[in-house]
Tab-separated table of C-alpha atoms in Angstrom:
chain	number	residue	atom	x	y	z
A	1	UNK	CA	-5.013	20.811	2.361
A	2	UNK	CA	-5.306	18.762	-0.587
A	3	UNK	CA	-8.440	18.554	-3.278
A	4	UNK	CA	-9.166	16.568	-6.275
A	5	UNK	CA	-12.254	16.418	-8.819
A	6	UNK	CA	-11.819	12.941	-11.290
A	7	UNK	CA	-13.968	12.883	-14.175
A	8	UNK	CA	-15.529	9.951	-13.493
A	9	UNK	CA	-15.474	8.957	-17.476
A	10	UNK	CA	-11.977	10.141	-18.000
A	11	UNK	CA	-10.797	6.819	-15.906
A	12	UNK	CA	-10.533	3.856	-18.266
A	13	UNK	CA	-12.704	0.900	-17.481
A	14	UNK	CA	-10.626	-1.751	-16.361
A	15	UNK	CA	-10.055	-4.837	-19.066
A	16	UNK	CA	-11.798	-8.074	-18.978
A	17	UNK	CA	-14.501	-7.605	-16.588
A	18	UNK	CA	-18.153	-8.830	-16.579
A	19	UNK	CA	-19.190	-4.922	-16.731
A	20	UNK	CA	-18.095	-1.710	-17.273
A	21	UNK	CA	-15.452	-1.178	-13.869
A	22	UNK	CA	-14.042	2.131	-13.416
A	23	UNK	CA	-11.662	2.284	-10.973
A	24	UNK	CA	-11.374	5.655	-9.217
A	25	UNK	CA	-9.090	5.324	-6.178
A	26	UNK	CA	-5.521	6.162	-7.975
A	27	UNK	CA	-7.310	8.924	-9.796
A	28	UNK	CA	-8.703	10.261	-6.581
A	29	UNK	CA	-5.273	9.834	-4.672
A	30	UNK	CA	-7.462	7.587	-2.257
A	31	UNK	CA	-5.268	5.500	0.136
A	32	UNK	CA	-8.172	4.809	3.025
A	33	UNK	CA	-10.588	3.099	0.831
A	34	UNK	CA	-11.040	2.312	-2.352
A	35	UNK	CA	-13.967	3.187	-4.773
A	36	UNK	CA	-14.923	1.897	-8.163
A	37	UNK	CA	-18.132	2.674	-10.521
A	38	UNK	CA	-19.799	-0.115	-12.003
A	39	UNK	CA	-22.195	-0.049	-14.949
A	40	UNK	CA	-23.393	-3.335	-15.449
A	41	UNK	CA	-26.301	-4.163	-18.355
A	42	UNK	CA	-29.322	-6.975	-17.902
A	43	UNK	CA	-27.492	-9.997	-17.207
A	44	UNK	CA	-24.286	-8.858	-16.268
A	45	UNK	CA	-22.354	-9.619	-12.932
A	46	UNK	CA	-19.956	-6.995	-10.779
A	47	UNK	CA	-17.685	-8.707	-9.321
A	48	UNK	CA	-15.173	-11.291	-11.518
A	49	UNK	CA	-16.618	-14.315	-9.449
A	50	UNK	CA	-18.928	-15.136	-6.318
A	51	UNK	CA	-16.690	-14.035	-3.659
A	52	UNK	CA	-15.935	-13.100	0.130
A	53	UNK	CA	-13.205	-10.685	1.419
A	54	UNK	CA	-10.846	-11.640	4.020
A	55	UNK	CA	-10.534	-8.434	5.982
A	56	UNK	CA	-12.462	-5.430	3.474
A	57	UNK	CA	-16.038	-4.395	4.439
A	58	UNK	CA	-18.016	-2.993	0.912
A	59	UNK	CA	-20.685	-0.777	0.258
A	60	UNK	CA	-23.049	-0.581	-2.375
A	61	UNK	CA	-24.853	2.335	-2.897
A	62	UNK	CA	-27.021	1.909	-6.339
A	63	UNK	CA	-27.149	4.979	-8.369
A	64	UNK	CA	-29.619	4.244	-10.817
A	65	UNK	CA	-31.364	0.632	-11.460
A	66	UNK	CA	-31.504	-2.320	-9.130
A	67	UNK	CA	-29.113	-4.358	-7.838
A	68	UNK	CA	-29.327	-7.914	-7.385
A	69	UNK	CA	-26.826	-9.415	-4.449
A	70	UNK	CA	-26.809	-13.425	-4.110
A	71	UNK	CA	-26.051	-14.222	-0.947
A	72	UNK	CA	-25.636	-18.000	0.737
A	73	UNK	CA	-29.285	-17.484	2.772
A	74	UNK	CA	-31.229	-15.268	0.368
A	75	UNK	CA	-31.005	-13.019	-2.919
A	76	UNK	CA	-31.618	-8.775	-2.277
A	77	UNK	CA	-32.813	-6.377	-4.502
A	78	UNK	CA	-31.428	-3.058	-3.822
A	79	UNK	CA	-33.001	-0.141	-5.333
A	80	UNK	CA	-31.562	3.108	-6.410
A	81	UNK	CA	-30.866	5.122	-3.700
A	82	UNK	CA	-30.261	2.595	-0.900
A	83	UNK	CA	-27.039	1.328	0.242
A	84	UNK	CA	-26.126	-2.555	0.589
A	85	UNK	CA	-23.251	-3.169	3.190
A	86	UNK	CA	-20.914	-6.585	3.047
A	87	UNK	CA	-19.070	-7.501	6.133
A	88	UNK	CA	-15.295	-9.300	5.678
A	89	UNK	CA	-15.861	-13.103	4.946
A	90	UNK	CA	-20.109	-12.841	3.870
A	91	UNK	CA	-20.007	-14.068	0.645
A	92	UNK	CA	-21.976	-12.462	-1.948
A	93	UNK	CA	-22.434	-12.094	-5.717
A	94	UNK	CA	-23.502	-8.844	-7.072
A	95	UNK	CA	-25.941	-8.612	-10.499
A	96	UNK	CA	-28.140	-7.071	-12.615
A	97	UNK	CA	-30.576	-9.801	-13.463
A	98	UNK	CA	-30.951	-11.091	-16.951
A	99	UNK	CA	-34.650	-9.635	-16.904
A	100	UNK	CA	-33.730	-6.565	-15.493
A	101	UNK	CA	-35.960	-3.407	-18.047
A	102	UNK	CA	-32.288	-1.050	-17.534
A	103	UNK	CA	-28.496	-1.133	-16.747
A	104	UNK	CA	-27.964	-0.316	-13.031
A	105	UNK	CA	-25.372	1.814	-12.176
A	106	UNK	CA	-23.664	0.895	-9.000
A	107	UNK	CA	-20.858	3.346	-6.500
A	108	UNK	CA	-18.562	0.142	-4.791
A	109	UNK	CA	-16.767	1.549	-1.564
A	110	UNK	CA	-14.250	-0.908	0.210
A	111	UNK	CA	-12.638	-0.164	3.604
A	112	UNK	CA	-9.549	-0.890	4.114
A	113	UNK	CA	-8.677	-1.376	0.242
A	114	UNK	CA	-7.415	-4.629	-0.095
A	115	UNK	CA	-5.471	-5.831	-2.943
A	116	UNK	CA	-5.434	-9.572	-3.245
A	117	UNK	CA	-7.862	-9.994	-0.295
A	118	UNK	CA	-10.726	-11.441	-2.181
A	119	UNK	CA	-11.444	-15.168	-1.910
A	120	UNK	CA	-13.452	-17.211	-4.687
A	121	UNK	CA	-16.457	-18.529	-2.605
A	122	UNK	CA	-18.691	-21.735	-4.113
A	123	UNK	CA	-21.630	-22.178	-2.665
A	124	UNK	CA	-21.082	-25.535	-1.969
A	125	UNK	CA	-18.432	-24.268	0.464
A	126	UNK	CA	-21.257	-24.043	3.235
């Protein structure tokens, strides 16, 4: 039997990001999935670019605030408490908008975890 409790704000926010990115798999001694907390302020993106994974599904689950995810066919707003799900290869783009009256605070599951697997997407690409 194994256990482990991280302290979430012990984990160092990864360097040059859009928003805060705390990346909590290694700490967890997660090898199934991996997990990261983002903490991103009005006008802020997740992600490093509009992108698509090749063979990871994601989950969003929005702790606090609302997320904005840009999509090729339409833009969601998902508020806190609900869970967003991205199947491999649907692009998407995950924000808080500029106008947006808080930070949201955002729980980003990916199964497998896939280093390397994400693909830049333009939306001209359609």
């Amino acid at each position: 039997m194994g256990y482990r409790v991280v302290d979430v704000d012990s984990v160092d926010p990864e360097p040059d990001r859009p928003c805060e990115c705390r990346k909590l798999s290694d700490s967890g001694g997660l090898d199934a999935a991996a997990i990261n907390r983002f903490r991103a302020a009005p006008g802020e993106q997740l992600p490093l670019a509009y992108h698509y994974h090749e063979t990871q599904q994601e989950a969003f689950y929005v702790l606090d605030g609302t997320l904005a995810i840009e999509t090729p066919d339409e833009t969601y707003e998902v508020p806190a408490d609900d869970l967003f799900v991205v199947d491999p290869k649907s692009p998407q783009r995950a924000y808080n908008p500029a106008d947006a009256d808080a930070p949201v605070t955002v729980l980003a599951i990916g199964a497998p975890p896939a280093d390397g697997d994400a693909v830049a997407y333009e939306p001209a690409d359609e």
